[in-house]
XYZ file of C-alpha atoms in Angstrom:
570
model
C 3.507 206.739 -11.955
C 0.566 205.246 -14.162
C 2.954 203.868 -16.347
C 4.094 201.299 -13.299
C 1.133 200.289 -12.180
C -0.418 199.794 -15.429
C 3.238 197.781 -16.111
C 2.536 196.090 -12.193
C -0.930 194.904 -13.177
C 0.367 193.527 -16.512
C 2.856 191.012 -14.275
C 0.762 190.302 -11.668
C -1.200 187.030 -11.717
C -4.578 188.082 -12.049
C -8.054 185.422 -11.129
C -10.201 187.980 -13.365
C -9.970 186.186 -17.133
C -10.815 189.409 -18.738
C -8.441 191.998 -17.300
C -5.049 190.634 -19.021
C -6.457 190.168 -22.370
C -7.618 194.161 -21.593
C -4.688 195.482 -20.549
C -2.429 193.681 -23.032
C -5.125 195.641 -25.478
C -4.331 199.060 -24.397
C -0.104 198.815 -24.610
C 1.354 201.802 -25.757
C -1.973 203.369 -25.968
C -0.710 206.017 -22.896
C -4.392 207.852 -23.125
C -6.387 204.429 -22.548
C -3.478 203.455 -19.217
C -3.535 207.210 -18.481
C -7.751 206.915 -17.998
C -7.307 203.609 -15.984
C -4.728 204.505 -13.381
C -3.828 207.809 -13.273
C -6.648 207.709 -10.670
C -8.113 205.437 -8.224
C -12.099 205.469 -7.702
C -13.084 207.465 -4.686
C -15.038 206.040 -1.476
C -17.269 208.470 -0.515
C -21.257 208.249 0.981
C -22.557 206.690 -2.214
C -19.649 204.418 -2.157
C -17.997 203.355 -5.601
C -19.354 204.171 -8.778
C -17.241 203.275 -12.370
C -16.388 201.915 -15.723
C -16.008 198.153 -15.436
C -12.424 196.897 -16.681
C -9.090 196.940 -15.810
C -7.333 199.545 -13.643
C -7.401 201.598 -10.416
C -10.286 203.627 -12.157
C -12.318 200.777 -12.906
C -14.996 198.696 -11.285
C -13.279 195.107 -11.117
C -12.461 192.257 -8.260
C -9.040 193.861 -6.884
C -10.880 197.601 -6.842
C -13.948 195.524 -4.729
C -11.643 193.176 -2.185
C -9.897 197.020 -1.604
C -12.646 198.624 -0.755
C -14.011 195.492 1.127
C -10.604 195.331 2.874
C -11.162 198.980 4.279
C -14.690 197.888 5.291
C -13.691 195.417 6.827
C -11.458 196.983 8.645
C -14.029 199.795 9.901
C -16.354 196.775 10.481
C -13.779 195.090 13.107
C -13.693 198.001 15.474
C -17.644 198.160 15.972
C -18.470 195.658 18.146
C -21.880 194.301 17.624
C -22.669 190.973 15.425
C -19.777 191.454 13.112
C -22.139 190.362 10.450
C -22.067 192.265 6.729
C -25.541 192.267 4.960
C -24.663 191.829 0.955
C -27.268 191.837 -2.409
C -26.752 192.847 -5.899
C -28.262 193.526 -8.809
C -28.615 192.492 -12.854
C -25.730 194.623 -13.745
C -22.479 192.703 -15.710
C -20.489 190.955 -12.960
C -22.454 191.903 -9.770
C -22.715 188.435 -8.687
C -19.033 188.124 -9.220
C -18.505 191.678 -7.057
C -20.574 190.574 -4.647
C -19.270 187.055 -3.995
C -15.860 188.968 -4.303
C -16.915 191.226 -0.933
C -17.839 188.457 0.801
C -14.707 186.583 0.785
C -12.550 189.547 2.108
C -15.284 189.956 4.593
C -15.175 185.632 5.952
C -11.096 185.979 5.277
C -12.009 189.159 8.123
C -13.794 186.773 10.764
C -16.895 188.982 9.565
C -20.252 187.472 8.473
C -21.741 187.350 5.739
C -25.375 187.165 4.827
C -26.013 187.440 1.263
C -29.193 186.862 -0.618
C -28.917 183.743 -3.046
C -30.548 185.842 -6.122
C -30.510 189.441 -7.401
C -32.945 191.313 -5.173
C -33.223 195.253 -4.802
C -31.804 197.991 -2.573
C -34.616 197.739 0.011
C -33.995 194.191 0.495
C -30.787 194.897 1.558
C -31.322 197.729 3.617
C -33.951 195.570 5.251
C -31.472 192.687 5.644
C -28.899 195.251 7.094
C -31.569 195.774 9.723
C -33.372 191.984 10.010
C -29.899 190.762 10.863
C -29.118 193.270 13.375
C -25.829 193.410 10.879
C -23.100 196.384 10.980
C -22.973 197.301 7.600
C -24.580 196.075 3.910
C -23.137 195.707 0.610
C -25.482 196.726 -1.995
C -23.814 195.876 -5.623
C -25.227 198.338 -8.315
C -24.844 201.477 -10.716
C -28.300 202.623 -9.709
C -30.033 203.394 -13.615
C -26.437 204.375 -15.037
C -25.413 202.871 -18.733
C -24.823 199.033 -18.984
C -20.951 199.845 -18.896
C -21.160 201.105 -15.160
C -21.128 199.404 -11.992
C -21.236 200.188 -7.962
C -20.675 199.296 -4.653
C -23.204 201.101 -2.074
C -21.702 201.047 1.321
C -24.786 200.718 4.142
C -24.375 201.509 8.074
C -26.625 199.309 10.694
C -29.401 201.336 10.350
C -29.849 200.561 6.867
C -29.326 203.529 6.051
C -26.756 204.844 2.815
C -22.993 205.246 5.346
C -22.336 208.814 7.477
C -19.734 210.730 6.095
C -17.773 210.047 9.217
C -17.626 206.329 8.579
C -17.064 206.284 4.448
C -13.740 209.099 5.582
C -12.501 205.717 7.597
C -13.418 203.547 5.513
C -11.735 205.963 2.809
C -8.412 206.022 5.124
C -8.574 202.224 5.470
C -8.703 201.444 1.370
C -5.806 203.971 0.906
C -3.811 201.815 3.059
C -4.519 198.755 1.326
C -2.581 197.685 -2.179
C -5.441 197.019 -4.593
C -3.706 193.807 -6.300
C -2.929 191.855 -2.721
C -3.724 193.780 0.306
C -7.014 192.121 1.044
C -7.440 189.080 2.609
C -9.428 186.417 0.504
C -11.484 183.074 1.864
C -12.555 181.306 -0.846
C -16.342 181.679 -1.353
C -17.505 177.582 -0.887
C -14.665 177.050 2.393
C -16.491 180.468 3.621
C -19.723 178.597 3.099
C -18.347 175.518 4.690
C -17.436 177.348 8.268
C -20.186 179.224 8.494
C -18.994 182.560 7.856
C -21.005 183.066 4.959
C -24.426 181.938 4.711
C -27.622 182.911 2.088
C -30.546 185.447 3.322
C -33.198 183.364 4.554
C -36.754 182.735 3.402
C -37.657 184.009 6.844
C -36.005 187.463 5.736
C -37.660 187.382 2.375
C -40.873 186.411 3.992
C -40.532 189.566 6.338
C -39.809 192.131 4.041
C -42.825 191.304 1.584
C -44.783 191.071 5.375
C -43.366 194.789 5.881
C -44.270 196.009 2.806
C -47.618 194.986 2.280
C -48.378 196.243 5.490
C -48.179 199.563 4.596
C -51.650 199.362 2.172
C -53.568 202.406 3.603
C -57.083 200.347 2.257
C -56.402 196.923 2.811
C -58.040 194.521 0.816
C -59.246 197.479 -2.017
C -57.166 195.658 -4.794
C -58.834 192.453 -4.546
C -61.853 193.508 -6.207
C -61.178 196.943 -8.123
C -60.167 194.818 -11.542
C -56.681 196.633 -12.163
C -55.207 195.911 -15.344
C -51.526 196.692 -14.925
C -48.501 196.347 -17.548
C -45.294 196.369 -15.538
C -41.360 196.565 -16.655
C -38.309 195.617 -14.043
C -35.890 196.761 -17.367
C -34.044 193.853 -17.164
C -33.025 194.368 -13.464
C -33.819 193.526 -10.106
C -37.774 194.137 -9.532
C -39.212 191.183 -11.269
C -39.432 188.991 -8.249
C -39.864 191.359 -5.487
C -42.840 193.627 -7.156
C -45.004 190.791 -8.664
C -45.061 188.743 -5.696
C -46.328 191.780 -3.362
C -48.911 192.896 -5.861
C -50.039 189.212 -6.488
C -50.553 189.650 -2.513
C -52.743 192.621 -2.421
C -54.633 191.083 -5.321
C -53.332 192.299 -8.430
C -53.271 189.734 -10.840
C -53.919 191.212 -14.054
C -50.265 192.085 -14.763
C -48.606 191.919 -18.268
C -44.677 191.993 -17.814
C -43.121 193.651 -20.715
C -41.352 190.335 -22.521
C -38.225 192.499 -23.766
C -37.665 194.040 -20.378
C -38.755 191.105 -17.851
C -35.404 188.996 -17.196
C -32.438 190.059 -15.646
C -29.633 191.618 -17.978
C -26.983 194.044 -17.702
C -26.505 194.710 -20.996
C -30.254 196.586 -21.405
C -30.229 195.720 -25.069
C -33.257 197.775 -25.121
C -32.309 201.385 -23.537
C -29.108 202.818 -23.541
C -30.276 204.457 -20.259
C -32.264 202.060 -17.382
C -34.011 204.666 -16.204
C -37.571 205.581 -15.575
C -37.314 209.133 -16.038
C -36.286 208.352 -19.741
C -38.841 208.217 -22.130
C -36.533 205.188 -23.804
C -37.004 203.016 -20.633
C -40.481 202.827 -21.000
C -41.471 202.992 -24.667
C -42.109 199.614 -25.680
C -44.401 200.086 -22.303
C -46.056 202.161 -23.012
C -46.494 200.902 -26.314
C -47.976 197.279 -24.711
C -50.355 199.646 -22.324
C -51.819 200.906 -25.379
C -52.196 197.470 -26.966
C -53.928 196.024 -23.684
C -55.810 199.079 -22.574
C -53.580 198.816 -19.440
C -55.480 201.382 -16.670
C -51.290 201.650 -15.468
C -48.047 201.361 -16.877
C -45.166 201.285 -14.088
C -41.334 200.407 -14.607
C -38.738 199.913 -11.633
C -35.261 200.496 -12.197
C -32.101 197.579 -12.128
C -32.084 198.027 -8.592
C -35.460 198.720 -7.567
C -35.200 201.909 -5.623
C -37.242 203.955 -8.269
C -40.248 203.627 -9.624
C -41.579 205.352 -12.801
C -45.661 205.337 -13.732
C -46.691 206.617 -17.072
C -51.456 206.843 -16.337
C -54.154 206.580 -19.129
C -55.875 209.537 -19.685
C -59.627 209.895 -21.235
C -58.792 209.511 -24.647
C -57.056 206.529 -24.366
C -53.479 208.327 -24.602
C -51.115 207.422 -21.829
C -49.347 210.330 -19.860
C -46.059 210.008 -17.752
C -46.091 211.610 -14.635
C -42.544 213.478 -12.714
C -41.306 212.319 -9.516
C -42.389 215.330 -7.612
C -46.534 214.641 -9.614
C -46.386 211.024 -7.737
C -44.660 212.342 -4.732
C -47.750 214.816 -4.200
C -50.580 212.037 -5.890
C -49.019 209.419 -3.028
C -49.074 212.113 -0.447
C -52.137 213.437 -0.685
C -53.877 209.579 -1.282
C -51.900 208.520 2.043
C -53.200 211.659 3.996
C -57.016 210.998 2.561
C -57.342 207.426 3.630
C -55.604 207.571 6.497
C -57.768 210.561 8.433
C -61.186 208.315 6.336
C -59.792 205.210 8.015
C -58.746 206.771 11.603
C -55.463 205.440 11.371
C -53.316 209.032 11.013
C -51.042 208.811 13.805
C -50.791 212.073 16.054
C -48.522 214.783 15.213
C -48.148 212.822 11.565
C -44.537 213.454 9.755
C -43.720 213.585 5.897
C -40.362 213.798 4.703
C -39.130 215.077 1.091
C -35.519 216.635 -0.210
C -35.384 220.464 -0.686
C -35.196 220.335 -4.156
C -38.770 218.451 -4.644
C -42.207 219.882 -5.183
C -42.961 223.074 -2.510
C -46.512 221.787 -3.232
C -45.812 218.629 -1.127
C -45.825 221.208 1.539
C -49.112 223.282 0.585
C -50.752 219.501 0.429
C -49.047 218.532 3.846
C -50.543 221.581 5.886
C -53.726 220.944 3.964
C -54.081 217.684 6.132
C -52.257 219.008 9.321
C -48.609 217.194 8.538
C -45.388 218.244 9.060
C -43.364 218.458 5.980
C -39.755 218.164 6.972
C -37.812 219.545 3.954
C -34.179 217.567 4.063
C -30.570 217.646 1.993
C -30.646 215.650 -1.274
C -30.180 212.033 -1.070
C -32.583 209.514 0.231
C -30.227 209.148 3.762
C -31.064 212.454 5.095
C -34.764 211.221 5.037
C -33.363 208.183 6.662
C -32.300 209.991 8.645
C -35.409 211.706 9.801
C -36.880 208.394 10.759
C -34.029 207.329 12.647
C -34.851 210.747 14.874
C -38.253 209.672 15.089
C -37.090 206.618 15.680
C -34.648 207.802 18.780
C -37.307 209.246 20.237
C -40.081 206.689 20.341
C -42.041 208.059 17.886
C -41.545 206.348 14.595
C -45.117 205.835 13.563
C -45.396 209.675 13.043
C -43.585 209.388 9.598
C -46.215 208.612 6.941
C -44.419 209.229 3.619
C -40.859 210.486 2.413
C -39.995 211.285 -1.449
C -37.385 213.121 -3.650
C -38.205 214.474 -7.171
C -35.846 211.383 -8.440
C -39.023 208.958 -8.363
C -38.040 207.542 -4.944
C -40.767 207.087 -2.533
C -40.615 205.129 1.015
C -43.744 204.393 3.293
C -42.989 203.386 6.535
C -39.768 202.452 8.701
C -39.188 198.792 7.454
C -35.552 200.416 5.057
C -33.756 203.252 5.590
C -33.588 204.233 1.223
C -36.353 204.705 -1.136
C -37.999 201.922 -2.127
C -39.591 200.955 -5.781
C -41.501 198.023 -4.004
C -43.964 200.024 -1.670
C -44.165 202.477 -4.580
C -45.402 200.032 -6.829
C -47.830 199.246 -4.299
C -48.818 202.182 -3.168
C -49.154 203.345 -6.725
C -51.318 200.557 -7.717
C -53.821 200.297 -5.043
C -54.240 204.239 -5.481
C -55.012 204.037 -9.035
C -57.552 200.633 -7.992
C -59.433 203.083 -5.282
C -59.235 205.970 -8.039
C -60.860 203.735 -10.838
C -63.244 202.287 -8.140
C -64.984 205.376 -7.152
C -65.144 206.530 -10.229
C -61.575 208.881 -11.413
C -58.682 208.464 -12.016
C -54.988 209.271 -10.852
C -55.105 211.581 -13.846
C -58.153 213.170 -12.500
C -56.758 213.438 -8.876
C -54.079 215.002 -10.232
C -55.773 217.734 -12.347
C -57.886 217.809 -8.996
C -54.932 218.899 -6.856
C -53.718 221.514 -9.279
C -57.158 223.086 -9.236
C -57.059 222.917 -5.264
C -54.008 224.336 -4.586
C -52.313 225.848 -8.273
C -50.795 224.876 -10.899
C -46.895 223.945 -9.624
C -44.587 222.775 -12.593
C -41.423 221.554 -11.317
C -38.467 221.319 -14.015
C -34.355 220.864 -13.941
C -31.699 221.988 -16.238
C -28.515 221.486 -15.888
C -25.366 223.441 -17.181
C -22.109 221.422 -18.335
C -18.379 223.256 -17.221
C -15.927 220.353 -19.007
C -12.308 220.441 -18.739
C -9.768 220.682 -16.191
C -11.197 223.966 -15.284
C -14.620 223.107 -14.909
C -14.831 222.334 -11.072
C -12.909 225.728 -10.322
C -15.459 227.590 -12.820
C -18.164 226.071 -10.977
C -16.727 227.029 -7.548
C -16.315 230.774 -8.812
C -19.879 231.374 -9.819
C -21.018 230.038 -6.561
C -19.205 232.250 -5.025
C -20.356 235.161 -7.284
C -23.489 234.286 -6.569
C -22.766 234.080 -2.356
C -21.065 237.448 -2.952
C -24.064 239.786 -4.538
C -27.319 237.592 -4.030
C -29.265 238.204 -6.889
C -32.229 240.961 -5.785
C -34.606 239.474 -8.249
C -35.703 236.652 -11.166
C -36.601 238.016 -14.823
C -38.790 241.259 -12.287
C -39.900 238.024 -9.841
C -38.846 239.591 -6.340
C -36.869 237.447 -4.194
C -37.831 237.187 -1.017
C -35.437 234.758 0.547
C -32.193 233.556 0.150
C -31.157 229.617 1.768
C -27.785 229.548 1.677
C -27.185 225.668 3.226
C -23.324 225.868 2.912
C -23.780 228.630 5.209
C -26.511 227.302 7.058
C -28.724 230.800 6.859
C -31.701 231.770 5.493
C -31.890 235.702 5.178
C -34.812 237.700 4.177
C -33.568 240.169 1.508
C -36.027 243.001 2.542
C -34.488 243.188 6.546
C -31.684 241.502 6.449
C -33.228 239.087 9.460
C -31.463 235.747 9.455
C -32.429 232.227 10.702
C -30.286 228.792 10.921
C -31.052 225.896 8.722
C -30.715 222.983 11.071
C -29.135 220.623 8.398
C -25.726 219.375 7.648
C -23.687 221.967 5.464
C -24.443 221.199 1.751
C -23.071 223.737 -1.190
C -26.781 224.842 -2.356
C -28.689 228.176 -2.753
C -32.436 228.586 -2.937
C -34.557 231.709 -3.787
C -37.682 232.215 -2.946
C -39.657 234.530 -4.889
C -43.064 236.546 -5.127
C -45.807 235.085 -5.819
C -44.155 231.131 -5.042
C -42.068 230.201 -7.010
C -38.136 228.867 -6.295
C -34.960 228.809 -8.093
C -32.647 226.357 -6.648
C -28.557 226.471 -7.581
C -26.896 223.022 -6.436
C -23.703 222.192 -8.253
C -23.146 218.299 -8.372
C -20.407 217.027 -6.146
C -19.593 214.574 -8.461
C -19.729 215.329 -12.315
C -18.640 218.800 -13.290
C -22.279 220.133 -13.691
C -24.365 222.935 -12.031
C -27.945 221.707 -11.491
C -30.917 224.816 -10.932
C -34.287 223.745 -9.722
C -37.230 226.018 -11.207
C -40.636 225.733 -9.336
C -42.902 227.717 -10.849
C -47.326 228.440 -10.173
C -49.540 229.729 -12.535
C -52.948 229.828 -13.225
C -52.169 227.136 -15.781
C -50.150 224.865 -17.155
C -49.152 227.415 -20.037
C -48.649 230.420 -17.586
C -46.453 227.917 -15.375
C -44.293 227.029 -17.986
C -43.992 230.312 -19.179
C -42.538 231.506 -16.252
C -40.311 228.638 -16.147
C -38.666 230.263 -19.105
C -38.969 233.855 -18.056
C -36.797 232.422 -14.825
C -34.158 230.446 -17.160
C -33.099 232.956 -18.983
C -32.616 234.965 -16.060
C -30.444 232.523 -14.373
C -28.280 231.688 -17.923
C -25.610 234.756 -17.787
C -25.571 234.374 -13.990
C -24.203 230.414 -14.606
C -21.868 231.951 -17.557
């Protein structure tokens, strides 16, 4: 079956230059056709995610105008503006992907609104919203290898699309041929009736307005003398992040050279990504050089921020998601009571696999820490409740372990812009009375214990893998584990089966969240093990949380509680 479509695609006339010349490559090569169209990509929540090249199983034009097709299709039943948000990022070929989309979309009698340069995921979430549109295109592989791109399907909200609408959308694609079942307007005639037309400058000009509303000390940067050394990694933050912290008064900002225009190749990491040490070396490495107080780097699509702090001897430190989750948190909470703007019955919103000492901190000021399903839409979806119910200034803050933060209602996904921000005029107050965010931070592990947060992940390869991975999870569901290397546990949250039992009684409560295949133990003493197999890559994920009385004891019970789990994940 391959075989003909690899044989179809050969014949067919295709607009792409650099797909024939591939797939004339690849003949008689049956493992290289096999991995291109033995498969198609799926559709799912996060959209499309691939390889770029030739094939079914490949990010290319034909595998975009499908899945645009299907959109489009979903699209014409809502009613509404009929109006399709689209942006893109740095990554190879997004601009062509993205012009792609919108000619299915004008060929659809849908609008278009696309920006007229790269910009980030929270400008098109916030273009999803500004132009009251039914759905966004964001075109992207997140902080994935330079070979990789996406296609990030958005609902009106501006939110990542509900599983009920990507299953449509799903159906629709499945009914469309990939080489000529979309309908095409060419990009410049689309321009010419009106169907498509650029983002504009009001849009641009309200977003940055949105953003920099959200300083909790207005005015703070101006004078605190911040000297900042920043890194988009060749992606999509550049524009977006200097121009809001030239705003607030940050002006001392040294742009990594190497790292400061857009390119999807990333000649200088093999990973994008501001977890990586890689992504911000040569950073770091210009921090030192300038005495930088900051070092911060946004990835290609500017939905992530990573922050690596000077410490007293001069050293530079990177800090974890879940450390700038709690740092941001706790700042927010601080100024805002100081300043009497903490709006009543305040809200805070992180996944259930971050920090547990987001919610020691959160009850410490008298918030609500709402504890949601990985993936930034479930704390979208949060403020959309809030939202529903006329109370949307109660959410403060939401985060996930990831390095994705979001302040305020403006987007509906985490947002690298507001964390810059945020992050910036928190170390300015820090350095202005006196500290430091290094400080702080030693500060709130003193307060409240020391929490070390740390992941490992276990690889089941093969064609067997995903069934392996099902069976242990079902081992596991079967005889709950009764303790952790002699740590007690205490509860069991089984989210696939919505429950959380206490192991001592027996008593049960429902988890009011959508089903998701994770367990979490909670054990004497405070500390978590979380199992969450991914849904996408043949890996089991587990969690650890850990408190000691130091950093040393922490981490030594982080092992203790690894080497329990190991034979359990065998």
């Amino acid at each position: 079956m391959y075989k003909k479509e690899y044989e179809r695609w050969l014949a067919y006339q295709l607009d792409d230059p650099d797909l024939t010349p591939e797939l004339k490559s690849i003949a008689g090569d049956d493992e290289a056709v096999k991995d291109r169209f033995a498969v198609s990509l799926k559709f799912g929540t996060a959209g499309l995610r691939g390889v770029i090249g030739a094939g079914t199983n490949r990010m290319n034009v034909y595998v975009i105008r499908q899945a645009t097709q299907g959109l489009a299709n979903w699209v014409r039943t809502q009613g509404g503006t009929q109006t399709v948000a689209i942006s893109y990022d740095s990554r190879i070929k997004s601009d062509v992907f993205a012009k792609a989309a919108a000619e299915v979309l004008a060929a659809n009698d849908i609008k278009v609104r696309i920006y007229k340069a790269l910009m980030p995921v929270p400008a098109l979430s916030f273009a999803t919203r500004y132009y009251n549109c039914n759905a966004g295109i964001m075109v992207t592989a997140s902080h994935n290898p330079a070979k990789y791109n996406g296609y990030k399907a958005y609902g009106p909200d501006g939110c990542q699309m509900t599983d009920e609408a990507a299953d449509i959308v799903y159906a629709e694609i499945q009914n469309t041929d990939v080489l000529s079942g979309a309908k095409v307007m060419p990009f410049e005639e689309g321009v010419a009736k009106g169907m498509i037309e650029y983002v504009g400058e009001d849009c641009y000009e309200a977003l940055y307005a949105a953003i920099e509303s959200r300083q909790v000390r207005p005015g703070l940067c101006k004078t605190a003398g911040l000297k900042l050394v920043y890194s988009p990694l060749n992606g999509s933050g550049l524009v977006p992040v200097t121009r809001v912290l030239g705003d607030i008064g940050i002006d001392d900002i040294t742009v990594v050279p190497e790292q400061k225009d857009p390119d999807g190749n990333f000649p200088t990491c093999p990973y994008p990504n501001p977890e990586i040490f890689e992504a911000l070396r040569l950073g770091l490495e210009l921090a030192e050089k300038s005495g930088a107080d900051l070092m911060l780097a946004t990835d290609p699509d500017a939905d992530r921020v990573g922050i690596a702090v000077r410490c007293k001897d001069g050293s530079y430190e990177l800090l974890s998601g879940n450390e700038v989750g709690v740092l941001l948190l706790d700042y927010i909470c601080k100024a805002r009571i100081e300043n009497g703007t903490m709006p009543e019955k305040p809200v805070m919103v992180k996944s259930i696999v971050s920090t547990q000492l987001a919610d020691v901190v959160a009850a410490h000021y008298g918030v609500e820490c709402r504890n949601v399903l990985t993936g930034f839409k479930w704390i979208g979806d949060q403020i959309a409740r809030l939202e529903a119910d006329g109370e949307v200034e109660r959410f403060i803050f939401g985060f996930e372990e990831s390095y994705g933060y979001l302040s305020g209602s403006y987007v509906r996904d985490k947002d690298a812009v507001v964390g810059s921000m945020l992050i910036c005029e928190m170390a300015a107050y820090y350095r202005s009375i006196g500290s430091s965010i290094k400080e702080e931070l030693e500060r709130i592990y003193a307060e409240y214990g020391r929490y070390l947060n740390k992941v490992d992940s276990y690889e089941f390869p093969g064609l067997s893998g995903m069934d392996k991975m099902t069976g242990i999870m079902a081992k596991l569901r079967e005889n709950p584990p009764k303790d952790f290397a002699g740590y007690k546990v205490l509860t069991v949250s089984d989210y696939l089966k919505k429950t959380r039992t206490e192991l001592a009684t027996g008593k049960q409560e429902a988890i009011d969240l959508p089903a998701a295949n994770v367990l979490i133990y909670a054990l004497e003493g405070g500390a978590a093990v979380v199992v969450r197999p991914s849904g996408t890559e043949p890996k089991i994920k587990t969690y650890f949380t850990t408190l000691g009385k130091d950093l040393a004891a922490a981490e030594a019970q982080k092992e203790e509680l690894a080497a329990a789990v190991k034979p359990l994940l065998a």
